[in-house]
Every structure is written in structure tokens, then in C-alpha cells.
GROMACS .gro file of C-alpha atoms in nm:
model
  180
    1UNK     CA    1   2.423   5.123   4.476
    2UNK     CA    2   2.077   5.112   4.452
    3UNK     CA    3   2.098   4.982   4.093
    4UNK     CA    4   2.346   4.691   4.187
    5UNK     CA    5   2.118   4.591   4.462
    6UNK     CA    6   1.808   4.528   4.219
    7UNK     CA    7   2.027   4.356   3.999
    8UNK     CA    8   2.136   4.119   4.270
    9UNK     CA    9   1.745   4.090   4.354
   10UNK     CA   10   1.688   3.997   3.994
   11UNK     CA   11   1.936   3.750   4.007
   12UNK     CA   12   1.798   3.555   4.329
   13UNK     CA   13   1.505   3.566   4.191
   14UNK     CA   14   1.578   3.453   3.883
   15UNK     CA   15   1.847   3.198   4.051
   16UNK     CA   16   1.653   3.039   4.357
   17UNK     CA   17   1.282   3.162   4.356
   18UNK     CA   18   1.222   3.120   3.998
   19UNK     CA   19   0.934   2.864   4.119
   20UNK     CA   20   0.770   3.092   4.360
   21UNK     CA   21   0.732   3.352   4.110
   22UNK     CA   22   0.638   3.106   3.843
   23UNK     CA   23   0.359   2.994   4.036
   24UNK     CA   24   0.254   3.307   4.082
   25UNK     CA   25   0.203   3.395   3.739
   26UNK     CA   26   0.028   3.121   3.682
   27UNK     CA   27  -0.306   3.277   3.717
   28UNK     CA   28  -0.181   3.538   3.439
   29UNK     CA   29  -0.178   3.218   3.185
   30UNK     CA   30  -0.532   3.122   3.305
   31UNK     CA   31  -0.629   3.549   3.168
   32UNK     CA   32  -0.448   3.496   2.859
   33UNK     CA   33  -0.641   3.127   2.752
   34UNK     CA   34  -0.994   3.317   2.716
   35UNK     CA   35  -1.198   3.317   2.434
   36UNK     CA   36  -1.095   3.551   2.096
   37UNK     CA   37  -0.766   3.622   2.254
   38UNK     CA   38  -0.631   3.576   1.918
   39UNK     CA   39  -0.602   3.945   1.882
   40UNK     CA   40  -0.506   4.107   2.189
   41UNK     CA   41  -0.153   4.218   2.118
   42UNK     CA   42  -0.100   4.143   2.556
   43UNK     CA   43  -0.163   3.747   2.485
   44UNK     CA   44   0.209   3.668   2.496
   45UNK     CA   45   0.308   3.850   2.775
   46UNK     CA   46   0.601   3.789   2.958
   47UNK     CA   47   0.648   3.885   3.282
   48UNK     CA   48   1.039   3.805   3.294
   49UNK     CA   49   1.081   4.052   3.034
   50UNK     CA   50   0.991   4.336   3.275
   51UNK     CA   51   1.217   4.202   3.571
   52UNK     CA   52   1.499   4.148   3.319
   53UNK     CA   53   1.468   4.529   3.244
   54UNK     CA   54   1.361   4.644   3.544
   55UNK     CA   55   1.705   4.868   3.597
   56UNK     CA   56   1.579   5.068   3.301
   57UNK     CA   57   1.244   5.143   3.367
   58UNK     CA   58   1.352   5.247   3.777
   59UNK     CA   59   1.630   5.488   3.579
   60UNK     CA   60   1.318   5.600   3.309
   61UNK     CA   61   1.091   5.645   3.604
   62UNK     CA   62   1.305   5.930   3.777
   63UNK     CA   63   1.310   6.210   3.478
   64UNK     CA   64   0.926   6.121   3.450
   65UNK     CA   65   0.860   6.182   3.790
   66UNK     CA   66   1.101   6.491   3.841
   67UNK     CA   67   0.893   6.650   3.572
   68UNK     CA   68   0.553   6.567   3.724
   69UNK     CA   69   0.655   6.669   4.049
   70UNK     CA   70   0.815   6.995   3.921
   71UNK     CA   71   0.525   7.053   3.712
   72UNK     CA   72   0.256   7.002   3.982
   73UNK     CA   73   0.475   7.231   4.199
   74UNK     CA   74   0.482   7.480   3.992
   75UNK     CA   75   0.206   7.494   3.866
   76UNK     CA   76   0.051   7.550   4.231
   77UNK     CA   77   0.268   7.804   4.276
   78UNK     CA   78   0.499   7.660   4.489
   79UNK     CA   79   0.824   7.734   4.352
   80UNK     CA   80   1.040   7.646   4.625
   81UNK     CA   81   1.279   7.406   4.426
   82UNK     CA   82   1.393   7.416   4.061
   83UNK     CA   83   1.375   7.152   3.820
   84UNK     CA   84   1.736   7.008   3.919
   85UNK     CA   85   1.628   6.975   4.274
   86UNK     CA   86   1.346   6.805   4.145
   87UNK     CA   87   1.572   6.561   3.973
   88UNK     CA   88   1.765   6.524   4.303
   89UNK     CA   89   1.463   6.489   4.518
   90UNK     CA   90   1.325   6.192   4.291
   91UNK     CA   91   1.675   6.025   4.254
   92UNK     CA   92   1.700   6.020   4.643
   93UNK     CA   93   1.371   5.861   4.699
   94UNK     CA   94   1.427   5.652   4.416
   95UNK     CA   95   1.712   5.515   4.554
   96UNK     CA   96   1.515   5.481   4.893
   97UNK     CA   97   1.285   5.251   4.740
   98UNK     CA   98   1.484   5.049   4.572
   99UNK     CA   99   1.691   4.980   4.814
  100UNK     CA  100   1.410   4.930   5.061
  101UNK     CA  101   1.218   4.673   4.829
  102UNK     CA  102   1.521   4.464   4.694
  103UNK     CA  103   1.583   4.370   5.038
  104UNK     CA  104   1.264   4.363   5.168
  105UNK     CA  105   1.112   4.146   4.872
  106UNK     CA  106   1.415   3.880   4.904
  107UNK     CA  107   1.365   3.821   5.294
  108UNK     CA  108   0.973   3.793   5.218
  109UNK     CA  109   1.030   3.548   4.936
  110UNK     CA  110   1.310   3.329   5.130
  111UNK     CA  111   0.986   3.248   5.348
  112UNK     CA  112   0.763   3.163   5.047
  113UNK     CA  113   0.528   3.452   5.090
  114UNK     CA  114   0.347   3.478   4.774
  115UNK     CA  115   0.569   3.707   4.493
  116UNK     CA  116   0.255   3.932   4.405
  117UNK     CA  117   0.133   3.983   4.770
  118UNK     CA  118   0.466   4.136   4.792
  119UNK     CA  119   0.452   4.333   4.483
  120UNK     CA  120   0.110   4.495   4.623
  121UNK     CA  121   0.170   4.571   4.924
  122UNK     CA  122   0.537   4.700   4.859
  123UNK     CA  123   0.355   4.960   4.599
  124UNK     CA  124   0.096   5.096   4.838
  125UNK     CA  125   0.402   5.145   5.068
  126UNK     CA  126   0.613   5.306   4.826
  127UNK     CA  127   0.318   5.586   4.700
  128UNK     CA  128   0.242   5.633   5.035
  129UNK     CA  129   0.670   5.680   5.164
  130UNK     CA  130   0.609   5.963   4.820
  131UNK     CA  131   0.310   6.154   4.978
  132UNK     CA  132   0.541   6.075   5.345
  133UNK     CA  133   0.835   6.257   5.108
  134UNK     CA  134   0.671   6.532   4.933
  135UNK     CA  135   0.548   6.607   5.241
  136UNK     CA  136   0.827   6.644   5.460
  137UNK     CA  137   1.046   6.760   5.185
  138UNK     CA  138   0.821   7.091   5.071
  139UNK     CA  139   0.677   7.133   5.437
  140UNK     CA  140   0.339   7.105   5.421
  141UNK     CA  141   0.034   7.039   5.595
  142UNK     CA  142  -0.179   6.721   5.602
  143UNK     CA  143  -0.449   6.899   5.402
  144UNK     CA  144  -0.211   7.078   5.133
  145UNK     CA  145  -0.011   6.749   5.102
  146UNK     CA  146  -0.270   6.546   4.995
  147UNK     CA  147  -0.406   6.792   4.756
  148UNK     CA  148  -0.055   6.810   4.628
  149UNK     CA  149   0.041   6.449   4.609
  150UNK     CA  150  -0.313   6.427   4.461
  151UNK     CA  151  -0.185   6.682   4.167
  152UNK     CA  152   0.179   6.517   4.124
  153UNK     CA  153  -0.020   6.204   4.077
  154UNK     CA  154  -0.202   6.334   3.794
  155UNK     CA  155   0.071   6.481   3.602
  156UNK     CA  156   0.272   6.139   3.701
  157UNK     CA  157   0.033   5.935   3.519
  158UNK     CA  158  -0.006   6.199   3.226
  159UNK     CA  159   0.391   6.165   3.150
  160UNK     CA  160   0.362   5.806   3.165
  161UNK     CA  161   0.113   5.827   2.920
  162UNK     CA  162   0.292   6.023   2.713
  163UNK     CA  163   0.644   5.793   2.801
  164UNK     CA  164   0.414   5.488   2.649
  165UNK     CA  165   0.288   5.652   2.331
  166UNK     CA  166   0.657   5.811   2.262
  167UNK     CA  167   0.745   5.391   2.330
  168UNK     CA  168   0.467   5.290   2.058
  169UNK     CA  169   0.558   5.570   1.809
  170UNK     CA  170   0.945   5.493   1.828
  171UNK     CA  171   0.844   5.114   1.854
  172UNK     CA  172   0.598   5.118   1.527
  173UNK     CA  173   0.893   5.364   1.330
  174UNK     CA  174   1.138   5.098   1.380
  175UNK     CA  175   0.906   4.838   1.314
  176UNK     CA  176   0.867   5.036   0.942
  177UNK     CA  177   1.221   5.155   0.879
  178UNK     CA  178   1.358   4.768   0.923
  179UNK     CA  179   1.068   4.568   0.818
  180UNK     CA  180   1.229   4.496   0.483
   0.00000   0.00000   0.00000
């Protein structure tokens, strides 16, 4: 469900606030025009690419954090779920989210509130509903939730790391094996 409802977000947007959003990328053009740009392989960079395939990277995003959440767990010593809990933990809130911001962003931008306000303020909401989850969901304190989400963090942004140079590697091998 969750799924259906960003892809009915992505088509409003794409359908009757293509303009809002347009002008609010504007500024990214401005970034891109600077001198010896030439080179930086980010110079073409289109946003709509990202929203078209947005659906993937919220289904990509779930494994990655399942692992980093499992692996911070248990790495504290806090074994209370296995790694298929994890999985259902992460879809759950995933879900949450996306559910959550689809609707949210399309009321925000039927009143012309500025597309990246939204996008800002809608991501410090979701990490902070995550520490709110991990929280509630593993029964911690304050203190020992923070040092927690603090830890999940880490590991979240390590397997994204590794989910982007996996990308590149994959990305440059097909590059080779069809380049003829």
C-alpha cells in the first residue's frame, strides 16, 4: 500500500506541481554552471531521475537498514530480535514513513510550500520517528537509545557506502562488458 501511495505522490507531482518543484531546483542549475565543472561526473544531474525511481531505492533502503540495525544490535549485545524481525521491524516503519510523507508532502505542496523545505524537514522527522521506533520497539532508556540510534546510524551509513560502491562496481562492469 505504501508503495502505491508514493507512486500516486510521484504522479501529482509529476502531473500538477511539476512547476513548484522545478523552481525549486532551480538553485541546483545555478551549482552546476561554476567554473571547471567540465569534469565533475554530478554536472548533469537530474533530480527527476531519483523521484522516477524512488519505489526502488524505499524497497533497497529496508534490507540496508535491517542489517544495520541488526548489526548495531548485536553487536551491543542486545540480542533481543533476530535478523527476520529486523527485516519486519524496518518494513513496518518503512511503510510508516512512506505513507506518512506521500500524504503529508502532497497537502504541503497543494499550498505552494516550497518542495525542499518539505523534503528537510520531513527527513529530520523521519530519523527522529527511527530513534522514537528503536526506542519503543527494544525498550530502552533515553540515554541507551541515543547511544544506540547513534550506533545503527553508523553502520546505516557504512552499508550505504558499501550499497554505492557495489552500484559503481556493477555500474563500471556493465559499462565494460557492453561498451563494444
Amino acid at each position: 500500500m505504501s508503495l502505491t501511495l508514493a507512486g500516486i505522490q510521484l504522479y501529482l507531482q509529476n502531473a500538477f506541481f511539476s512547476d513548484v518543484i522545478a523552481t525549486d531546483t532551480a538553485f541546483l542549475g545555478e551549482l552546476q554552471n561554476y567554473e571547471n565543472q567540465e569534469n565533475n561526473p554530478f554536472k548533469d544531474t537530474n533530480l527527476e531521475d531519483f523521484n522516477n525511481y524512488q519505489n526502488l531505492f524505499y524497497i533497497i533502503s529496508v534490507p540496508i537498514s535491517a542489517i544495520a540495525t541488526w548489526a548495531a544490535f548485536f553487536i551491543a549485545g542486545k540480542r533481543g530480535f533476530n535478523f527476520t524481525e529486523h527485516i519486519v521491524l524496518n518494513l513496518y516503519y518503512s511503510a510508516q514513513i512512506i505513507i506518512i510523507n506521500s500524504v503529508i508532502t502532497i497537502a504541503l505542496l497543494s499550498f505552494g510550500i516550497n518542495y525542499l523545505l518539505i523534503s528537510g524537514y520531513s527527513t529530520v522527522l523521519i530519523f527522529a520517528y527511527f530513534f522514537y521506533v528503536l526506542k519503543r520497539s527494544f525498550y530502552m532508556k533515553f540515554a541507551e537509545a541515543i547511544g544506540m540510534y547513534i550506533l545503527v546510524m553508523i553502520f546505516y551509513i557504512i552499508m550505504f557506502a558499501l550499497a554505492m560502491v557495489l552500484a559503481v562496481i556493477i555500474g563500471v562492469i556493465l559499462v565494460i562488458l557492453f561498451k563494444t
